Short mmCIF file of C-alpha atoms in Angstrom, two decimals:
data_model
loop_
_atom_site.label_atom_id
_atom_site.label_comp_id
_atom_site.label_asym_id
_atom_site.label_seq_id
_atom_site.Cartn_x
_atom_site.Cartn_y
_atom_site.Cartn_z
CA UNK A 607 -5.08 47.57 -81.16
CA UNK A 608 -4.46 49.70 -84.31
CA UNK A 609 -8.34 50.41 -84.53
CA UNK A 610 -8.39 51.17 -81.11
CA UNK A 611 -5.75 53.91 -81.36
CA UNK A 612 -7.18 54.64 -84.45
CA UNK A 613 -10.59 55.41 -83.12
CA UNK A 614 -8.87 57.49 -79.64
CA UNK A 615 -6.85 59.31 -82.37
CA UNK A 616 -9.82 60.33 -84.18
CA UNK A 617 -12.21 61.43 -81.49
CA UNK A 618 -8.77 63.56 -79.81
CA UNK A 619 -8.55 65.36 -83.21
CA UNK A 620 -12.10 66.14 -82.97
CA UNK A 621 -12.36 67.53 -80.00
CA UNK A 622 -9.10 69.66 -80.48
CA UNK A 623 -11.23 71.01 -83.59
CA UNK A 624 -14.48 71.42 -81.72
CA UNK A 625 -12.50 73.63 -79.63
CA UNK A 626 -10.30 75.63 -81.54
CA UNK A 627 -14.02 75.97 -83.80
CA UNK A 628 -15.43 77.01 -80.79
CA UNK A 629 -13.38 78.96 -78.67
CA UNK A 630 -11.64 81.08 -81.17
CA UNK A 631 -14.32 81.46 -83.97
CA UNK A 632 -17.98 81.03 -82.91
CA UNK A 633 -17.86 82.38 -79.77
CA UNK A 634 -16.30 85.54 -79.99
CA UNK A 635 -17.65 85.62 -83.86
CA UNK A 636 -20.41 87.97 -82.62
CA UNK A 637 -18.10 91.04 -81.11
CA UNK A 638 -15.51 90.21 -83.77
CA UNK A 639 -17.59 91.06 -86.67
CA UNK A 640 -20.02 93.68 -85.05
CA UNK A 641 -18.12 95.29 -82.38
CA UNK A 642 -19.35 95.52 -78.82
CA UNK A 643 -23.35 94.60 -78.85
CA UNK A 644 -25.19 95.35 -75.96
CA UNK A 645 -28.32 94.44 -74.10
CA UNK A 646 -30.68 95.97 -76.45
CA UNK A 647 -29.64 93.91 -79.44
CA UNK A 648 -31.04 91.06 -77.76
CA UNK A 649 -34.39 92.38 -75.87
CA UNK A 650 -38.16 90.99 -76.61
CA UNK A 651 -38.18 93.77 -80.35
CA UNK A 652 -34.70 91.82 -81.27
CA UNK A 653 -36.70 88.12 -80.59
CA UNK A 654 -39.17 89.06 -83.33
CA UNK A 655 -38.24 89.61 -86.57
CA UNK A 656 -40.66 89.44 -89.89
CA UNK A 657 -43.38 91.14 -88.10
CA UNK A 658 -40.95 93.89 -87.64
CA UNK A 659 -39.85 93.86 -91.35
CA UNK A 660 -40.55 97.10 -93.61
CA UNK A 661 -43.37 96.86 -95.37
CA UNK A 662 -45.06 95.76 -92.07
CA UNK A 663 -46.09 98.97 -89.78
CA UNK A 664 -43.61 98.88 -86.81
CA UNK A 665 -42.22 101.31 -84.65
CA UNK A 666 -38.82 99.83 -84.91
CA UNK A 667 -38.46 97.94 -88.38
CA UNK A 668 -35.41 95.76 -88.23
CA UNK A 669 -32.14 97.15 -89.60
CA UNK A 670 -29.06 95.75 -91.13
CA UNK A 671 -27.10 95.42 -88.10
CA UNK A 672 -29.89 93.46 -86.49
CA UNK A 673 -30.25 91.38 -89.54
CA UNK A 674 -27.10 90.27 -90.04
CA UNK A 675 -26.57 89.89 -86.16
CA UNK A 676 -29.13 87.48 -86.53
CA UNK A 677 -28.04 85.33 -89.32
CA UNK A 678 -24.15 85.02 -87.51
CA UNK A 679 -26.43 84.38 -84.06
CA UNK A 680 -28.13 81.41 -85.69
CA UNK A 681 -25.20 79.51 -87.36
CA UNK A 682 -23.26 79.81 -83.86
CA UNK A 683 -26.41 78.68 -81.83
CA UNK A 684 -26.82 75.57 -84.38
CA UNK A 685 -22.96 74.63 -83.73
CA UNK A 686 -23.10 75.25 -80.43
CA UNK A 687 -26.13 73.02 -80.09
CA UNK A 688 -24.19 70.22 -82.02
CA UNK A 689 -20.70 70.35 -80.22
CA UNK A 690 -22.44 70.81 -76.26
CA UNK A 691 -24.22 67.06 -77.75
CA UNK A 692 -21.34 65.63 -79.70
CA UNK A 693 -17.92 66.69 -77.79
CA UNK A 694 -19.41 64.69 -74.51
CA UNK A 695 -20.27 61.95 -76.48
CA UNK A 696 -16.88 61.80 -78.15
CA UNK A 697 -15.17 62.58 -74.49
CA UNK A 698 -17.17 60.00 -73.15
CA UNK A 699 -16.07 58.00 -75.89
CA UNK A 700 -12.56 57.89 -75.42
CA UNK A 701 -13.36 56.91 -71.78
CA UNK A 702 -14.96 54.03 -72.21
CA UNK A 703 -12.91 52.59 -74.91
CA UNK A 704 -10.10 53.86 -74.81
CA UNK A 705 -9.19 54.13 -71.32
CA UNK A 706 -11.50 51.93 -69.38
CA UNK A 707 -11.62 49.49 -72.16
CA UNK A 708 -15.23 48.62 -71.52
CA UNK A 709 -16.49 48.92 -74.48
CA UNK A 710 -15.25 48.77 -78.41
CA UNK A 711 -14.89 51.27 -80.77
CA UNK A 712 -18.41 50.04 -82.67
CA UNK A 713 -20.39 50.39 -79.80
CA UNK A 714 -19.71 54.04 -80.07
CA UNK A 715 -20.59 54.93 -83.98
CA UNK A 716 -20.53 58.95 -84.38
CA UNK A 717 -24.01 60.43 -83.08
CA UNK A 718 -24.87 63.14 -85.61
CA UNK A 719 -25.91 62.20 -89.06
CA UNK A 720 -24.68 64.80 -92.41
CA UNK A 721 -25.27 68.15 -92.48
CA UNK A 722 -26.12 67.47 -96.02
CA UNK A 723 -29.46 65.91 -95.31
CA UNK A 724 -31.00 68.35 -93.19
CA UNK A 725 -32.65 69.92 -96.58
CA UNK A 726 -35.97 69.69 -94.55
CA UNK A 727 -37.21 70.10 -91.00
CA UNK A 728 -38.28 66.53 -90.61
CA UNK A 729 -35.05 65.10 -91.84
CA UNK A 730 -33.28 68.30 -90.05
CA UNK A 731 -34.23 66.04 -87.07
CA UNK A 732 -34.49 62.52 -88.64
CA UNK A 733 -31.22 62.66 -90.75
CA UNK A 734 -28.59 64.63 -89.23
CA UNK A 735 -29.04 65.25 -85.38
CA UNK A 736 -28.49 62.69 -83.16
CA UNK A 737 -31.88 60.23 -81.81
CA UNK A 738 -30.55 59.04 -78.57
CA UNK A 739 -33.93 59.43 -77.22
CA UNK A 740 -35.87 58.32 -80.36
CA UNK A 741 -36.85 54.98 -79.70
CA UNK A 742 -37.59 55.48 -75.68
CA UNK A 743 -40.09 58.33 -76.72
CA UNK A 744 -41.40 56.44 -79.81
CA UNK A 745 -42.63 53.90 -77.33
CA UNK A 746 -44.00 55.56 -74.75
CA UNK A 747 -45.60 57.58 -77.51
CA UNK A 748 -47.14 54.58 -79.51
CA UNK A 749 -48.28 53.43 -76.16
CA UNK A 750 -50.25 56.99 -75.51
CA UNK A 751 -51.40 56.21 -79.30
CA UNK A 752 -52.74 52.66 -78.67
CA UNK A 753 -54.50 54.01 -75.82
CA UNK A 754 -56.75 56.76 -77.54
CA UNK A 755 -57.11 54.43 -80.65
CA UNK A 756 -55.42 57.50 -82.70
CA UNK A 757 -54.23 54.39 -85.33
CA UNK A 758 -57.84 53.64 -85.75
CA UNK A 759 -57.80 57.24 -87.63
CA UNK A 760 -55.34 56.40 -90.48
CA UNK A 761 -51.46 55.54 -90.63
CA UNK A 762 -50.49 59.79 -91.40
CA UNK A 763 -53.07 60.66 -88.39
CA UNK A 764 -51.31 58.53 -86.44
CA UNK A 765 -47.39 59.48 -87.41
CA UNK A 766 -48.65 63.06 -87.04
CA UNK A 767 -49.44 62.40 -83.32
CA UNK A 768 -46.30 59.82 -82.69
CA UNK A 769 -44.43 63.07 -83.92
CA UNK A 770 -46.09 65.65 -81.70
CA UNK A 771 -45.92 63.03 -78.54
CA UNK A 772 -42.38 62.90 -79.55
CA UNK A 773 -41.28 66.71 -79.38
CA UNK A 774 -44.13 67.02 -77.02
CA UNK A 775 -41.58 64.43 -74.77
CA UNK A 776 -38.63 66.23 -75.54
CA UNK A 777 -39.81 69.33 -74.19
CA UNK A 778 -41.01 68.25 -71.25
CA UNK A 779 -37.55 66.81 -70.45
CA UNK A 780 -35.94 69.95 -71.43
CA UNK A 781 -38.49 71.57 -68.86
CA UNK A 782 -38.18 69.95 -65.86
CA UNK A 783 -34.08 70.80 -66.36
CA UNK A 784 -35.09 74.16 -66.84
CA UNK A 785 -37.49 74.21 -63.79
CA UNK A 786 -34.73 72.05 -61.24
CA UNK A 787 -32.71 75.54 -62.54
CA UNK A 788 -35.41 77.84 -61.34
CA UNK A 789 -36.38 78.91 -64.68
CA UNK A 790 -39.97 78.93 -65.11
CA UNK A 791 -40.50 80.88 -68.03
CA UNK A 792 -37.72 78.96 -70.19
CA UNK A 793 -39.53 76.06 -69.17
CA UNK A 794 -42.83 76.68 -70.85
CA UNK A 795 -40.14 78.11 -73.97
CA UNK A 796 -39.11 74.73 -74.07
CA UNK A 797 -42.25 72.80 -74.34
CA UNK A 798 -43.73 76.02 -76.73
CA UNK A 799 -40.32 75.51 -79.20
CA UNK A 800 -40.63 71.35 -79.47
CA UNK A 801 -44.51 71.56 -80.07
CA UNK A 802 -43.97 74.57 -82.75
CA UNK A 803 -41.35 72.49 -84.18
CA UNK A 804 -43.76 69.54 -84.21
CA UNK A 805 -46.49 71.93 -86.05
CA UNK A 806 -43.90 73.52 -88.87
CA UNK A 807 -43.17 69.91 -89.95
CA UNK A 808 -46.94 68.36 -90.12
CA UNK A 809 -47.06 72.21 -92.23
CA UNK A 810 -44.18 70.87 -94.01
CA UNK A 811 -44.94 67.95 -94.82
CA UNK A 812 -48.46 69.35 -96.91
CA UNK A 813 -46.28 71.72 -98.84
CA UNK A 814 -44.06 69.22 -100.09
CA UNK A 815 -46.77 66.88 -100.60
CA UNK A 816 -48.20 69.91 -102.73
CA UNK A 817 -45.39 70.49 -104.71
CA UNK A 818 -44.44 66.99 -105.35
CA UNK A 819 -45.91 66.92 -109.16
CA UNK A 820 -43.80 69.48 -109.59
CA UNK A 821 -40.44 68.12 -108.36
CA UNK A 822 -39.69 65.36 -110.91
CA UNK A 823 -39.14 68.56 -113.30
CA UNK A 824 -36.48 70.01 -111.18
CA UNK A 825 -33.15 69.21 -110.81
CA UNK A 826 -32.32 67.45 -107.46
CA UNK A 827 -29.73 69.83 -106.28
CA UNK A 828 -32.14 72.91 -107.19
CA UNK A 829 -35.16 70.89 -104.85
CA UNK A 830 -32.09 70.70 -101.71
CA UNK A 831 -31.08 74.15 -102.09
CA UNK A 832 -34.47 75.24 -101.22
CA UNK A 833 -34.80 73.30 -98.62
CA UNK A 834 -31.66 74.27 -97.15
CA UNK A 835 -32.56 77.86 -97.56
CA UNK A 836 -36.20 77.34 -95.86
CA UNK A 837 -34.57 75.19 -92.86
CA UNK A 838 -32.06 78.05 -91.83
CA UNK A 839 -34.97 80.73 -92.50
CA UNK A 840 -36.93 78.57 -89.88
CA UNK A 841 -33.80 78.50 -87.56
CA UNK A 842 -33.19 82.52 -88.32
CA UNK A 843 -36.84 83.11 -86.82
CA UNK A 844 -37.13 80.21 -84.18
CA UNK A 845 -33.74 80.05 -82.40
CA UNK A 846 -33.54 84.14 -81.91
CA UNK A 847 -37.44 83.31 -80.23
CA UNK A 848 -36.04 80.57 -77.72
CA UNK A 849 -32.39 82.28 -76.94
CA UNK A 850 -32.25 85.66 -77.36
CA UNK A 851 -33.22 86.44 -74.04
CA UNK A 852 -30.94 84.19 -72.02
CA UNK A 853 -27.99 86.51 -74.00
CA UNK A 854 -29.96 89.33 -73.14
CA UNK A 855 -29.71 88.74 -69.21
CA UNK A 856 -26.38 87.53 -69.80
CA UNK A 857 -25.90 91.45 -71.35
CA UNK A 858 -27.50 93.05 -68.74
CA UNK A 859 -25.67 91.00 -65.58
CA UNK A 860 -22.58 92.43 -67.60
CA UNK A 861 -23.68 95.81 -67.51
CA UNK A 862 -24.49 95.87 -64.41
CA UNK A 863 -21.44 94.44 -62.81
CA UNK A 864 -19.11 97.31 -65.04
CA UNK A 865 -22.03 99.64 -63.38
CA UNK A 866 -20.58 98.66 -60.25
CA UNK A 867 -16.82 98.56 -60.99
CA UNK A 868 -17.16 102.14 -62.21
CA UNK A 869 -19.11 103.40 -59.10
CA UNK A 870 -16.53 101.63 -56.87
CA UNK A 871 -13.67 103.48 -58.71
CA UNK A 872 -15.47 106.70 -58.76
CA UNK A 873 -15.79 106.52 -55.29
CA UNK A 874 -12.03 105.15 -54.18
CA UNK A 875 -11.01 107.95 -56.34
CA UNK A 876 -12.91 110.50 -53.90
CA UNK A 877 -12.18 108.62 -50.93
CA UNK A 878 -8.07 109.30 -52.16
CA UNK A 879 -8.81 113.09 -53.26
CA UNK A 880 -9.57 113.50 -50.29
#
């Protein structure tokens, strides 16, 4: 009993943080820090970023505000990402244990791994966010595998290819959600941001294989820091790329309706001059 109220306890606290986090910091952290943004910080120049830098010719090189807009965007979209994930799994949680009492507390370990290991982009994925659909997609991707001999290539051919089948899966699923919502284009964003992810790590995976004779000369905490540093500069340029334009519309539908408030006072303010 004690590590069942013990375990309810826990996940309430949890979620009671997950929403004070997210109610009252992330999301209005944007307008809090910057002021009102508008449409046009989030339209297709906003979505690209280090072709738009300085020293690159651009009509509109990025600017401060952008920049740090940017770097705030990317930490909220990252925790909002993790809590949408982990507060239903903890909600569900406390259903199933501790009110249906169908389950027990270790059938329901914690989903997300430590921050603290995501000092790459493979174990960004591997280490600390969550694989409920890991082993499903493994299989069906080692079965797609088997079937064009890819293991007859070599053992890193092959967990190349079990890792693009796997994000290649992923966004597929994430598709055919966005395509039941009648959103074409995010659809083919979804498969384009798993595959790209897919590509960065087999790039990854060279450079550290590169640098390796290297590392046993550097301190460990001076090899993480790096990699922490080159995972967020990968989510600064990839998650503006995928969401940036569902704020944008988001902006816009805003606009529009005070567009329409405004014209309907304008006008009820005519209708009573006269």
């Amino acid at each position: 009993m004690r590590t069942l109220l013990t375990f309810v306890a826990s996940r309430l606290l949890k979620l009671l943080a997950y929403w004070v986090m997210t109610a009252h910091l992330m999301t209005p952290l944007i307008p809090l820090l910057f002021g009102p943004v508008e449409p046009w910080d989030f339209d297709h120049y906003a979505q690209t970023y280090f072709r738009r830098l300085p020293f690159f010719e651009s009509r509109e090189p990025v600017t401060t505000r952008e920049t740090l807009i940017r770097i705030v965007f990317t930490l909220r979209w990252i925790w909002l990402n993790f809590v949408d994930v982990d507060a239903a799994h903890t909600f569900l949680g406390i259903i199933f244990v501790g009110i249906l009492r169908l389950d027990s507390p270790q059938e329901w370990p914690t989903m997300f791994g430590s921050p603290l290991e995501a000092y790459s982009l493979r174990r960004y994925w591997g280490r600390f966010w969550h694989r409920l659909v890991h082993k499903p997609y493994l299989g069906l991707a080692k079965v797609v595998s088997r079937k064009l001999h890819v293991h007859k290539s070599g053992l890193r051919l092959e967990k190349l290819f079990l890792t693009f089948l796997i994000f290649l899966i992923s966004g597929l699923a994430h598709a055919i959600v966005s395509v039941r919502g009648g959103k074409l284009i995010e659809a083919v964003d979804d498969v384009s941001f798993y595959c790209v992810n897919s590509a960065v790590i087999a790039v990854e995976g060279v450079v550290i294989g590169l640098v390796s004779p290297i590392r046993p000369f550097l301190p460990a905490w001076c090899c993480k820091i790096v990699g922490f540093i080159w995972v967020f500069t990968f989510w600064f340029w990839a998650a503006p790329k995928w969401a940036y334009h569902e704020v944008h519309e988001e902006l816009l539908s805003e606009v529009e309706r005070r567009n329409r408030m405004q014209g309907l006072e304008m006008f009820t303010g005519m209708l009573g001059g006269k």
